[in-house]
GROMACS .gro file of N, CA and C in nm:
model
  504
    1UNK      N    1   0.529  -2.589   3.659
    1UNK     CA    2   0.609  -2.551   3.545
    1UNK      C    3   0.749  -2.608   3.564
    2UNK      N    4   0.799  -2.667   3.455
    2UNK     CA    5   0.933  -2.723   3.463
    2UNK      C    6   1.037  -2.613   3.461
    3UNK      N    7   1.154  -2.648   3.506
    3UNK     CA    8   1.262  -2.549   3.511
    3UNK      C    9   1.298  -2.501   3.370
    4UNK      N   10   1.298  -2.595   3.272
    4UNK     CA   11   1.330  -2.559   3.135
    4UNK      C   12   1.227  -2.461   3.079
    5UNK      N   13   1.099  -2.488   3.104
    5UNK     CA   14   0.992  -2.400   3.055
    5UNK      C   15   1.003  -2.262   3.119
    6UNK      N   16   1.035  -2.258   3.245
    6UNK     CA   17   1.049  -2.129   3.315
    6UNK      C   18   1.167  -2.051   3.257
    7UNK      N   19   1.275  -2.119   3.221
    7UNK     CA   20   1.391  -2.051   3.164
    7UNK      C   21   1.363  -1.997   3.024
    8UNK      N   22   1.272  -2.062   2.947
    8UNK     CA   23   1.240  -2.015   2.812
    8UNK      C   24   1.169  -1.880   2.815
    9UNK      N   25   1.102  -1.846   2.924
    9UNK     CA   26   1.029  -1.720   2.934
    9UNK      C   27   1.117  -1.603   2.974
   10UNK      N   28   1.247  -1.629   2.994
   10UNK     CA   29   1.338  -1.523   3.033
   10UNK      C   30   1.423  -1.482   2.913
   11UNK      N   31   1.449  -1.355   2.901
   11UNK     CA   32   1.539  -1.305   2.799
   11UNK      C   33   1.681  -1.338   2.842
   12UNK      N   34   1.778  -1.327   2.751
   12UNK     CA   35   1.916  -1.364   2.786
   12UNK      C   36   1.970  -1.293   2.910
   13UNK      N   37   1.925  -1.170   2.935
   13UNK     CA   38   1.976  -1.100   3.052
   13UNK      C   39   1.898  -1.133   3.179
   14UNK      N   40   1.801  -1.224   3.172
   14UNK     CA   41   1.729  -1.269   3.290
   14UNK      C   42   1.592  -1.208   3.309
   15UNK      N   43   1.555  -1.105   3.233
   15UNK     CA   44   1.424  -1.043   3.249
   15UNK      C   45   1.320  -1.129   3.179
   16UNK      N   46   1.207  -1.160   3.245
   16UNK     CA   47   1.104  -1.240   3.179
   16UNK      C   48   1.036  -1.160   3.068
   17UNK      N   49   0.998  -1.231   2.962
   17UNK     CA   50   0.930  -1.167   2.849
   17UNK      C   51   0.786  -1.136   2.888
   18UNK      N   52   0.734  -1.025   2.836
   18UNK     CA   53   0.594  -0.989   2.860
   18UNK      C   54   0.500  -1.057   2.762
   19UNK      N   55   0.555  -1.134   2.669
   19UNK     CA   56   0.473  -1.200   2.568
   19UNK      C   57   0.379  -1.302   2.634
   20UNK      N   58   0.255  -1.303   2.585
   20UNK     CA   59   0.155  -1.400   2.632
   20UNK      C   60   0.088  -1.461   2.510
   21UNK      N   61   0.050  -1.588   2.518
   21UNK     CA   62  -0.017  -1.658   2.408
   21UNK      C   63  -0.145  -1.587   2.366
   22UNK      N   64  -0.214  -1.522   2.460
   22UNK     CA   65  -0.340  -1.453   2.428
   22UNK      C   66  -0.318  -1.340   2.327
   23UNK      N   67  -0.196  -1.292   2.317
   23UNK     CA   68  -0.166  -1.183   2.225
   23UNK      C   69  -0.185  -1.225   2.079
   24UNK      N   70  -0.175  -1.356   2.051
   24UNK     CA   71  -0.192  -1.403   1.914
   24UNK      C   72  -0.329  -1.363   1.860
   25UNK      N   73  -0.433  -1.393   1.935
   25UNK     CA   74  -0.570  -1.357   1.893
   25UNK      C   75  -0.588  -1.206   1.893
   26UNK      N   76  -0.528  -1.139   1.988
   26UNK     CA   77  -0.542  -0.994   1.998
   26UNK      C   78  -0.480  -0.924   1.877
   27UNK      N   79  -0.358  -0.963   1.836
   27UNK     CA   80  -0.295  -0.898   1.721
   27UNK      C   81  -0.368  -0.934   1.591
   28UNK      N   82  -0.428  -1.052   1.587
   28UNK     CA   83  -0.509  -1.089   1.471
   28UNK      C   84  -0.626  -0.990   1.457
   29UNK      N   85  -0.696  -0.965   1.566
   29UNK     CA   86  -0.810  -0.873   1.563
   29UNK      C   87  -0.766  -0.729   1.538
   30UNK      N   88  -0.654  -0.689   1.597
   30UNK     CA   89  -0.603  -0.554   1.573
   30UNK      C   90  -0.562  -0.536   1.427
   31UNK      N   91  -0.507  -0.641   1.368
   31UNK     CA   92  -0.470  -0.636   1.226
   31UNK      C   93  -0.594  -0.623   1.138
   32UNK      N   94  -0.701  -0.692   1.174
   32UNK     CA   95  -0.826  -0.680   1.099
   32UNK      C   96  -0.880  -0.538   1.105
   33UNK      N   97  -0.852  -0.469   1.215
   33UNK     CA   98  -0.897  -0.330   1.229
   33UNK      C   99  -0.809  -0.233   1.152
   34UNK      N  100  -0.697  -0.283   1.099
   34UNK     CA  101  -0.610  -0.199   1.018
   34UNK      C  102  -0.499  -0.129   1.094
   35UNK      N  103  -0.472  -0.169   1.217
   35UNK     CA  104  -0.365  -0.105   1.294
   35UNK      C  105  -0.229  -0.139   1.234
   36UNK      N  106  -0.140  -0.044   1.238
   36UNK     CA  107  -0.002  -0.067   1.193
   36UNK      C  108   0.076  -0.133   1.307
   37UNK      N  109   0.196  -0.179   1.276
   37UNK     CA  110   0.281  -0.239   1.380
   37UNK      C  111   0.306  -0.139   1.492
   38UNK      N  112   0.332  -0.016   1.455
   38UNK     CA  113   0.359   0.088   1.554
   38UNK      C  114   0.239   0.107   1.647
   39UNK      N  115   0.118   0.110   1.590
   39UNK     CA  116  -0.003   0.127   1.670
   39UNK      C  117  -0.029   0.006   1.759
   40UNK      N  118   0.001  -0.114   1.707
   40UNK     CA  119  -0.016  -0.235   1.789
   40UNK      C  120   0.081  -0.235   1.907
   41UNK      N  121   0.203  -0.194   1.880
   41UNK     CA  122   0.302  -0.188   1.988
   41UNK      C  123   0.254  -0.092   2.096
   42UNK      N  124   0.203   0.022   2.054
   42UNK     CA  125   0.153   0.121   2.150
   42UNK      C  126   0.035   0.062   2.228
   43UNK      N  127  -0.055  -0.010   2.159
   43UNK     CA  128  -0.170  -0.072   2.225
   43UNK      C  129  -0.125  -0.175   2.329
   44UNK      N  130  -0.022  -0.253   2.293
   44UNK     CA  131   0.029  -0.355   2.383
   44UNK      C  132   0.124  -0.298   2.490
   45UNK      N  133   0.150  -0.168   2.480
   45UNK     CA  134   0.238  -0.098   2.573
   45UNK      C  135   0.379  -0.155   2.571
   46UNK      N  136   0.429  -0.178   2.447
   46UNK     CA  137   0.565  -0.225   2.428
   46UNK      C  138   0.628  -0.141   2.317
   47UNK      N  139   0.757  -0.153   2.300
   47UNK     CA  140   0.824  -0.083   2.193
   47UNK      C  141   0.807  -0.158   2.062
   48UNK      N  142   0.821  -0.086   1.953
   48UNK     CA  143   0.808  -0.150   1.822
   48UNK      C  144   0.916  -0.255   1.801
   49UNK      N  145   1.034  -0.232   1.859
   49UNK     CA  146   1.142  -0.331   1.848
   49UNK      C  147   1.105  -0.459   1.921
   50UNK      N  148   1.034  -0.447   2.033
   50UNK     CA  149   0.988  -0.566   2.107
   50UNK      C  150   0.885  -0.642   2.024
   51UNK      N  151   0.795  -0.569   1.959
   51UNK     CA  152   0.695  -0.633   1.873
   51UNK      C  153   0.766  -0.711   1.762
   52UNK      N  154   0.868  -0.650   1.701
   52UNK     CA  155   0.942  -0.719   1.595
   52UNK      C  156   1.016  -0.841   1.649
   53UNK      N  157   1.066  -0.833   1.769
   53UNK     CA  158   1.133  -0.946   1.833
   53UNK      C  159   1.033  -1.060   1.856
   54UNK      N  160   0.914  -1.025   1.903
   54UNK     CA  161   0.810  -1.126   1.925
   54UNK      C  162   0.771  -1.193   1.793
   55UNK      N  163   0.766  -1.115   1.684
   55UNK     CA  164   0.733  -1.173   1.554
   55UNK      C  165   0.839  -1.275   1.513
   56UNK      N  166   0.965  -1.249   1.548
   56UNK     CA  167   1.072  -1.342   1.514
   56UNK      C  168   1.071  -1.465   1.604
   57UNK      N  169   1.047  -1.445   1.733
   57UNK     CA  170   1.059  -1.554   1.830
   57UNK      C  171   0.934  -1.639   1.842
   58UNK      N  172   0.819  -1.586   1.805
   58UNK     CA  173   0.692  -1.658   1.824
   58UNK      C  174   0.619  -1.667   1.690
   59UNK      N  175   0.639  -1.778   1.617
   59UNK     CA  176   0.579  -1.792   1.484
   59UNK      C  177   0.427  -1.776   1.482
   60UNK      N  178   0.359  -1.826   1.585
   60UNK     CA  179   0.212  -1.813   1.587
   60UNK      C  180   0.170  -1.666   1.600
   61UNK      N  181   0.247  -1.589   1.674
   61UNK     CA  182   0.220  -1.446   1.689
   61UNK      C  183   0.233  -1.377   1.554
   62UNK      N  184   0.344  -1.404   1.485
   62UNK     CA  185   0.369  -1.344   1.355
   62UNK      C  186   0.264  -1.387   1.254
   63UNK      N  187   0.227  -1.516   1.255
   63UNK     CA  188   0.128  -1.569   1.162
   63UNK      C  189  -0.009  -1.506   1.187
   64UNK      N  190  -0.045  -1.486   1.312
   64UNK     CA  191  -0.173  -1.424   1.346
   64UNK      C  192  -0.180  -1.281   1.293
   65UNK      N  193  -0.072  -1.210   1.309
   65UNK     CA  194  -0.066  -1.071   1.262
   65UNK      C  195  -0.074  -1.069   1.109
   66UNK      N  196   0.003  -1.154   1.043
   66UNK     CA  197   0.004  -1.159   0.897
   66UNK      C  198  -0.133  -1.196   0.844
   67UNK      N  199  -0.198  -1.297   0.905
   67UNK     CA  200  -0.329  -1.343   0.861
   67UNK      C  201  -0.432  -1.232   0.871
   68UNK      N  202  -0.434  -1.160   0.983
   68UNK     CA  203  -0.528  -1.050   1.000
   68UNK      C  204  -0.507  -0.940   0.898
   69UNK      N  205  -0.381  -0.906   0.871
   69UNK     CA  206  -0.352  -0.802   0.772
   69UNK      C  207  -0.392  -0.847   0.632
   70UNK      N  208  -0.367  -0.972   0.600
   70UNK     CA  209  -0.400  -1.024   0.467
   70UNK      C  210  -0.552  -1.023   0.444
   71UNK      N  211  -0.627  -1.063   0.545
   71UNK     CA  212  -0.773  -1.064   0.532
   71UNK      C  213  -0.825  -0.921   0.518
   72UNK      N  214  -0.780  -0.831   0.602
   72UNK     CA  215  -0.826  -0.692   0.596
   72UNK      C  216  -0.791  -0.630   0.461
   73UNK      N  217  -0.668  -0.653   0.415
   73UNK     CA  218  -0.626  -0.596   0.286
   73UNK      C  219  -0.709  -0.652   0.171
   74UNK      N  220  -0.739  -0.781   0.176
   74UNK     CA  221  -0.816  -0.841   0.066
   74UNK      C  222  -0.959  -0.788   0.064
   75UNK      N  223  -1.019  -0.765   0.180
   75UNK     CA  224  -1.155  -0.710   0.186
   75UNK      C  225  -1.157  -0.569   0.129
   76UNK      N  226  -1.059  -0.488   0.168
   76UNK     CA  227  -1.052  -0.351   0.118
   76UNK      C  228  -1.024  -0.352  -0.032
   77UNK      N  229  -0.934  -0.438  -0.078
   77UNK     CA  230  -0.901  -0.445  -0.220
   77UNK      C  231  -1.025  -0.485  -0.301
   78UNK      N  232  -1.101  -0.580  -0.251
   78UNK     CA  233  -1.223  -0.622  -0.321
   78UNK      C  234  -1.324  -0.507  -0.327
   79UNK      N  235  -1.340  -0.434  -0.218
   79UNK     CA  236  -1.432  -0.320  -0.217
   79UNK      C  237  -1.386  -0.212  -0.314
   80UNK      N  238  -1.257  -0.185  -0.316
   80UNK     CA  239  -1.203  -0.085  -0.409
   80UNK      C  240  -1.224  -0.129  -0.553
   81UNK      N  241  -1.203  -0.257  -0.580
   81UNK     CA  242  -1.224  -0.310  -0.714
   81UNK      C  243  -1.368  -0.290  -0.759
   82UNK      N  244  -1.463  -0.326  -0.672
   82UNK     CA  245  -1.605  -0.309  -0.707
   82UNK      C  246  -1.639  -0.162  -0.728
   83UNK      N  247  -1.582  -0.077  -0.647
   83UNK     CA  248  -1.606   0.066  -0.661
   83UNK      C  249  -1.550   0.116  -0.794
   84UNK      N  250  -1.433   0.063  -0.833
   84UNK     CA  251  -1.368   0.106  -0.957
   84UNK      C  252  -1.447   0.066  -1.081
   85UNK      N  253  -1.506  -0.054  -1.081
   85UNK     CA  254  -1.576  -0.102  -1.201
   85UNK      C  255  -1.726  -0.076  -1.196
   86UNK      N  256  -1.776  -0.031  -1.081
   86UNK     CA  257  -1.920  -0.012  -1.067
   86UNK      C  258  -1.986  -0.142  -1.022
   87UNK      N  259  -2.095  -0.130  -0.953
   87UNK     CA  260  -2.163  -0.250  -0.905
   87UNK      C  261  -2.309  -0.219  -0.875
   88UNK      N  262  -2.386  -0.324  -0.852
   88UNK     CA  263  -2.528  -0.313  -0.819
   88UNK      C  264  -2.558  -0.405  -0.703
   89UNK      N  265  -2.658  -0.370  -0.626
   89UNK     CA  266  -2.703  -0.460  -0.520
   89UNK      C  267  -2.853  -0.439  -0.499
   90UNK      N  268  -2.919  -0.543  -0.451
   90UNK     CA  269  -3.063  -0.532  -0.427
   90UNK      C  270  -3.086  -0.469  -0.290
   91UNK      N  271  -3.195  -0.394  -0.283
   91UNK     CA  272  -3.234  -0.333  -0.156
   91UNK      C  273  -3.385  -0.317  -0.155
   92UNK      N  274  -3.440  -0.302  -0.039
   92UNK     CA  275  -3.584  -0.279  -0.026
   92UNK      C  276  -3.609  -0.134   0.010
   93UNK      N  277  -3.701  -0.073  -0.065
   93UNK     CA  278  -3.744   0.064  -0.033
   93UNK      C  279  -3.880   0.054   0.033
   94UNK      N  280  -3.899   0.134   0.135
   94UNK     CA  281  -4.026   0.132   0.208
   94UNK      C  282  -4.098   0.263   0.182
   95UNK      N  283  -4.222   0.250   0.134
   95UNK     CA  284  -4.306   0.366   0.106
   95UNK      C  285  -4.434   0.355   0.189
   96UNK      N  286  -4.501   0.466   0.204
   96UNK     CA  287  -4.634   0.465   0.266
   96UNK      C  288  -4.737   0.484   0.156
   97UNK      N  289  -4.828   0.391   0.146
   97UNK     CA  290  -4.936   0.400   0.048
   97UNK      C  291  -5.069   0.380   0.120
   98UNK      N  292  -5.149   0.479   0.115
   98UNK     CA  293  -5.279   0.480   0.181
   98UNK      C  294  -5.265   0.447   0.330
   99UNK      N  295  -5.164   0.507   0.389
   99UNK     CA  296  -5.144   0.492   0.533
   99UNK      C  297  -5.078   0.362   0.576
  100UNK      N  298  -5.042   0.276   0.482
  100UNK     CA  299  -4.978   0.148   0.517
  100UNK      C  300  -4.839   0.141   0.453
  101UNK      N  301  -4.744   0.080   0.524
  101UNK     CA  302  -4.610   0.065   0.465
  101UNK      C  303  -4.610  -0.039   0.354
  102UNK      N  304  -4.538  -0.006   0.246
  102UNK     CA  305  -4.527  -0.098   0.133
  102UNK      C  306  -4.377  -0.117   0.107
  103UNK      N  307  -4.335  -0.241   0.100
  103UNK     CA  308  -4.195  -0.274   0.073
  103UNK      C  309  -4.180  -0.307  -0.075
  104UNK      N  310  -4.091  -0.233  -0.141
  104UNK     CA  311  -4.069  -0.254  -0.285
  104UNK      C  312  -3.923  -0.295  -0.306
  105UNK      N  313  -3.901  -0.418  -0.357
  105UNK     CA  314  -3.763  -0.458  -0.386
  105UNK      C  315  -3.711  -0.380  -0.507
  106UNK      N  316  -3.590  -0.328  -0.495
  106UNK     CA  317  -3.528  -0.252  -0.604
  106UNK      C  318  -3.383  -0.295  -0.619
  107UNK      N  319  -3.321  -0.249  -0.725
  107UNK     CA  320  -3.178  -0.273  -0.747
  107UNK      C  321  -3.110  -0.137  -0.751
  108UNK      N  322  -3.014  -0.117  -0.665
  108UNK     CA  323  -2.939   0.009  -0.658
  108UNK      C  324  -2.812  -0.008  -0.740
  109UNK      N  325  -2.787   0.087  -0.830
  109UNK     CA  326  -2.670   0.083  -0.918
  109UNK      C  327  -2.570   0.192  -0.877
  110UNK      N  328  -2.444   0.155  -0.874
  110UNK     CA  329  -2.336   0.249  -0.848
  110UNK      C  330  -2.247   0.251  -0.972
  111UNK      N  331  -2.229   0.367  -1.034
  111UNK     CA  332  -2.145   0.372  -1.154
  111UNK      C  333  -1.998   0.354  -1.119
  112UNK      N  334  -1.915   0.322  -1.219
  112UNK     CA  335  -1.771   0.313  -1.193
  112UNK      C  336  -1.718   0.446  -1.140
  113UNK      N  337  -1.622   0.437  -1.051
  113UNK     CA  338  -1.561   0.554  -0.988
  113UNK      C  339  -1.420   0.570  -1.045
  114UNK      N  340  -1.397   0.680  -1.117
  114UNK     CA  341  -1.266   0.697  -1.182
  114UNK      C  342  -1.153   0.712  -1.081
  115UNK      N  343  -1.178   0.773  -0.966
  115UNK     CA  344  -1.072   0.785  -0.866
  115UNK      C  345  -1.032   0.648  -0.813
  116UNK      N  346  -1.131   0.563  -0.788
  116UNK     CA  347  -1.100   0.428  -0.740
  116UNK      C  348  -1.025   0.349  -0.846
  117UNK      N  349  -1.066   0.364  -0.972
  117UNK     CA  350  -0.997   0.294  -1.081
  117UNK      C  351  -0.853   0.344  -1.093
  118UNK      N  352  -0.834   0.474  -1.081
  118UNK     CA  353  -0.700   0.532  -1.089
  118UNK      C  354  -0.612   0.481  -0.976
  119UNK      N  355  -0.665   0.479  -0.854
  119UNK     CA  356  -0.589   0.429  -0.740
  119UNK      C  357  -0.551   0.283  -0.760
  120UNK      N  358  -0.647   0.204  -0.805
  120UNK     CA  359  -0.623   0.062  -0.829
  120UNK      C  360  -0.510   0.044  -0.930
  121UNK      N  361  -0.520   0.114  -1.044
  121UNK     CA  362  -0.420   0.097  -1.149
  121UNK      C  363  -0.284   0.151  -1.108
  122UNK      N  364  -0.279   0.262  -1.036
  122UNK     CA  365  -0.150   0.318  -0.992
  122UNK      C  366  -0.079   0.222  -0.899
  123UNK      N  367  -0.155   0.146  -0.819
  123UNK     CA  368  -0.092   0.052  -0.726
  123UNK      C  369  -0.063  -0.083  -0.790
  124UNK      N  370  -0.148  -0.126  -0.882
  124UNK     CA  371  -0.130  -0.257  -0.943
  124UNK      C  372  -0.031  -0.254  -1.060
  125UNK      N  373  -0.027  -0.141  -1.134
  125UNK     CA  374   0.062  -0.129  -1.249
  125UNK      C  375   0.133   0.006  -1.244
  126UNK      N  376   0.219   0.027  -1.145
  126UNK     CA  377   0.279   0.159  -1.126
  126UNK      C  378   0.362   0.207  -1.244
  127UNK      N  379   0.427   0.117  -1.318
  127UNK     CA  380   0.509   0.160  -1.430
  127UNK      C  381   0.425   0.224  -1.541
  128UNK      N  382   0.302   0.180  -1.555
  128UNK     CA  383   0.216   0.232  -1.662
  128UNK      C  384   0.125   0.345  -1.615
  129UNK      N  385   0.092   0.351  -1.485
  129UNK     CA  386  -0.012   0.442  -1.439
  129UNK      C  387   0.031   0.539  -1.330
  130UNK      N  388   0.157   0.545  -1.294
  130UNK     CA  389   0.197   0.636  -1.185
  130UNK      C  390   0.171   0.780  -1.225
  131UNK      N  391   0.153   0.865  -1.125
  131UNK     CA  392   0.123   1.006  -1.148
  131UNK      C  393   0.238   1.081  -1.212
  132UNK      N  394   0.359   1.047  -1.175
  132UNK     CA  395   0.474   1.117  -1.230
  132UNK      C  396   0.553   1.022  -1.318
  133UNK      N  397   0.596   1.073  -1.429
  133UNK     CA  398   0.678   0.994  -1.521
  133UNK      C  399   0.822   1.041  -1.508
  134UNK      N  400   0.915   0.951  -1.525
  134UNK     CA  401   1.056   0.986  -1.521
  134UNK      C  402   1.106   1.009  -1.663
  135UNK      N  403   1.164   1.124  -1.684
  135UNK     CA  404   1.220   1.157  -1.814
  135UNK      C  405   1.370   1.175  -1.799
  136UNK      N  406   1.444   1.112  -1.887
  136UNK     CA  407   1.589   1.129  -1.889
  136UNK      C  408   1.622   1.216  -2.008
  137UNK      N  409   1.660   1.339  -1.982
  137UNK     CA  410   1.687   1.434  -2.089
  137UNK      C  411   1.827   1.420  -2.147
  138UNK      N  412   1.910   1.341  -2.082
  138UNK     CA  413   2.045   1.318  -2.133
  138UNK      C  414   2.042   1.210  -2.241
  139UNK      N  415   2.128   1.223  -2.340
  139UNK     CA  416   2.134   1.117  -2.441
  139UNK      C  417   2.193   0.990  -2.379
  140UNK      N  418   2.175   0.877  -2.444
  140UNK     CA  419   2.235   0.754  -2.393
  140UNK      C  420   2.386   0.769  -2.379
  141UNK      N  421   2.443   0.691  -2.293
  141UNK     CA  422   2.586   0.701  -2.260
  141UNK      C  423   2.675   0.701  -2.385
  142UNK      N  424   2.644   0.614  -2.481
  142UNK     CA  425   2.730   0.603  -2.600
  142UNK      C  426   2.720   0.724  -2.692
  143UNK      N  427   2.614   0.807  -2.676
  143UNK     CA  428   2.598   0.926  -2.760
  143UNK      C  429   2.648   1.053  -2.693
  144UNK      N  430   2.695   1.046  -2.572
  144UNK     CA  431   2.742   1.164  -2.502
  144UNK      C  432   2.877   1.208  -2.557
  145UNK      N  433   2.898   1.340  -2.559
  145UNK     CA  434   3.021   1.395  -2.615
  145UNK      C  435   3.116   1.440  -2.504
  146UNK      N  436   3.241   1.437  -2.536
  146UNK     CA  437   3.342   1.486  -2.443
  146UNK      C  438   3.339   1.638  -2.447
  147UNK      N  439   3.396   1.706  -2.346
  147UNK     CA  440   3.401   1.853  -2.349
  147UNK      C  441   3.469   1.908  -2.476
  148UNK      N  442   3.573   1.841  -2.522
  148UNK     CA  443   3.643   1.887  -2.644
  148UNK      C  444   3.550   1.877  -2.765
  149UNK      N  445   3.472   1.769  -2.773
  149UNK     CA  446   3.377   1.752  -2.884
  149UNK      C  447   3.267   1.859  -2.878
  150UNK      N  448   3.222   1.892  -2.758
  150UNK     CA  449   3.120   1.996  -2.742
  150UNK      C  450   3.175   2.130  -2.789
  151UNK      N  451   3.299   2.163  -2.749
  151UNK     CA  452   3.361   2.289  -2.791
  151UNK      C  453   3.377   2.294  -2.943
  152UNK      N  454   3.414   2.183  -3.003
  152UNK     CA  455   3.430   2.178  -3.149
  152UNK      C  456   3.294   2.199  -3.217
  153UNK      N  457   3.189   2.140  -3.161
  153UNK     CA  458   3.054   2.156  -3.219
  153UNK      C  459   3.008   2.302  -3.205
  154UNK      N  460   3.037   2.365  -3.093
  154UNK     CA  461   3.000   2.506  -3.072
  154UNK      C  462   3.071   2.593  -3.175
  155UNK      N  463   3.199   2.565  -3.195
  155UNK     CA  464   3.278   2.643  -3.293
  155UNK      C  465   3.219   2.625  -3.433
  156UNK      N  466   3.181   2.501  -3.467
  156UNK     CA  467   3.122   2.471  -3.597
  156UNK      C  468   2.990   2.546  -3.616
  157UNK      N  469   2.906   2.547  -3.511
  157UNK     CA  470   2.778   2.618  -3.519
  157UNK      C  471   2.798   2.769  -3.527
  158UNK      N  472   2.898   2.821  -3.455
  158UNK     CA  473   2.929   2.965  -3.463
  158UNK      C  474   2.970   3.004  -3.605
  159UNK      N  475   3.050   2.918  -3.669
  159UNK     CA  476   3.092   2.946  -3.806
  159UNK      C  477   2.974   2.945  -3.901
  160UNK      N  478   2.880   2.850  -3.882
  160UNK     CA  479   2.761   2.844  -3.966
  160UNK      C  480   2.675   2.969  -3.946
  161UNK      N  481   2.662   3.015  -3.820
  161UNK     CA  482   2.584   3.134  -3.790
  161UNK      C  483   2.647   3.257  -3.858
  162UNK      N  484   2.779   3.267  -3.851
  162UNK     CA  485   2.849   3.380  -3.914
  162UNK      C  486   2.827   3.378  -4.064
  163UNK      N  487   2.832   3.260  -4.125
  163UNK     CA  488   2.810   3.247  -4.268
  163UNK      C  489   2.667   3.289  -4.303
  164UNK      N  490   2.566   3.242  -4.225
  164UNK     CA  491   2.427   3.276  -4.253
  164UNK      C  492   2.400   3.426  -4.233
  165UNK      N  493   2.463   3.485  -4.133
  165UNK     CA  494   2.447   3.630  -4.111
  165UNK      C  495   2.508   3.709  -4.226
  166UNK      N  496   2.616   3.657  -4.279
  166UNK     CA  497   2.680   3.727  -4.392
  166UNK      C  498   2.594   3.720  -4.516
  167UNK      N  499   2.512   3.615  -4.529
  167UNK     CA  500   2.423   3.599  -4.643
  167UNK      C  501   2.308   3.697  -4.641
  168UNK      N  502   2.274   3.747  -4.524
  168UNK     CA  503   2.160   3.840  -4.512
  168UNK      C  504   2.194   3.974  -4.557
   0.00000   0.00000   0.00000
């Protein structure tokens, strides 16, 4: 190993980095399993800040992690989509007829799942499908009244009430 290469493996304060090239494949596989950064750091027996540092300093490490997460997310998203719209698949059912096994090809149907559709829409179009809506009960800024205007309106309404009560 050259002196320059040996120096690259040391942090600025002189401590060698625990990073190894083999970790690229490992974080790719851990990402496919759905581990979070925090869980990966714990698995690698490092701090989450060290994991983030490795992502910055080692592009292949970061790319491996991103690739694994992207693949896992896309597989789950596709499964959720199929569950939301309903799907069918072929399968073989095995029966016993006159003491012998008989294989019958069938098609299994799964109806659309409203919970999966709701989850999909809430995440894909949150402004239209979120569970909670935001309501602004205040009038627009240009329609708001000053305290003096509010007091004048209260006085006006009190006078109208007194007039209506007198009519009764």
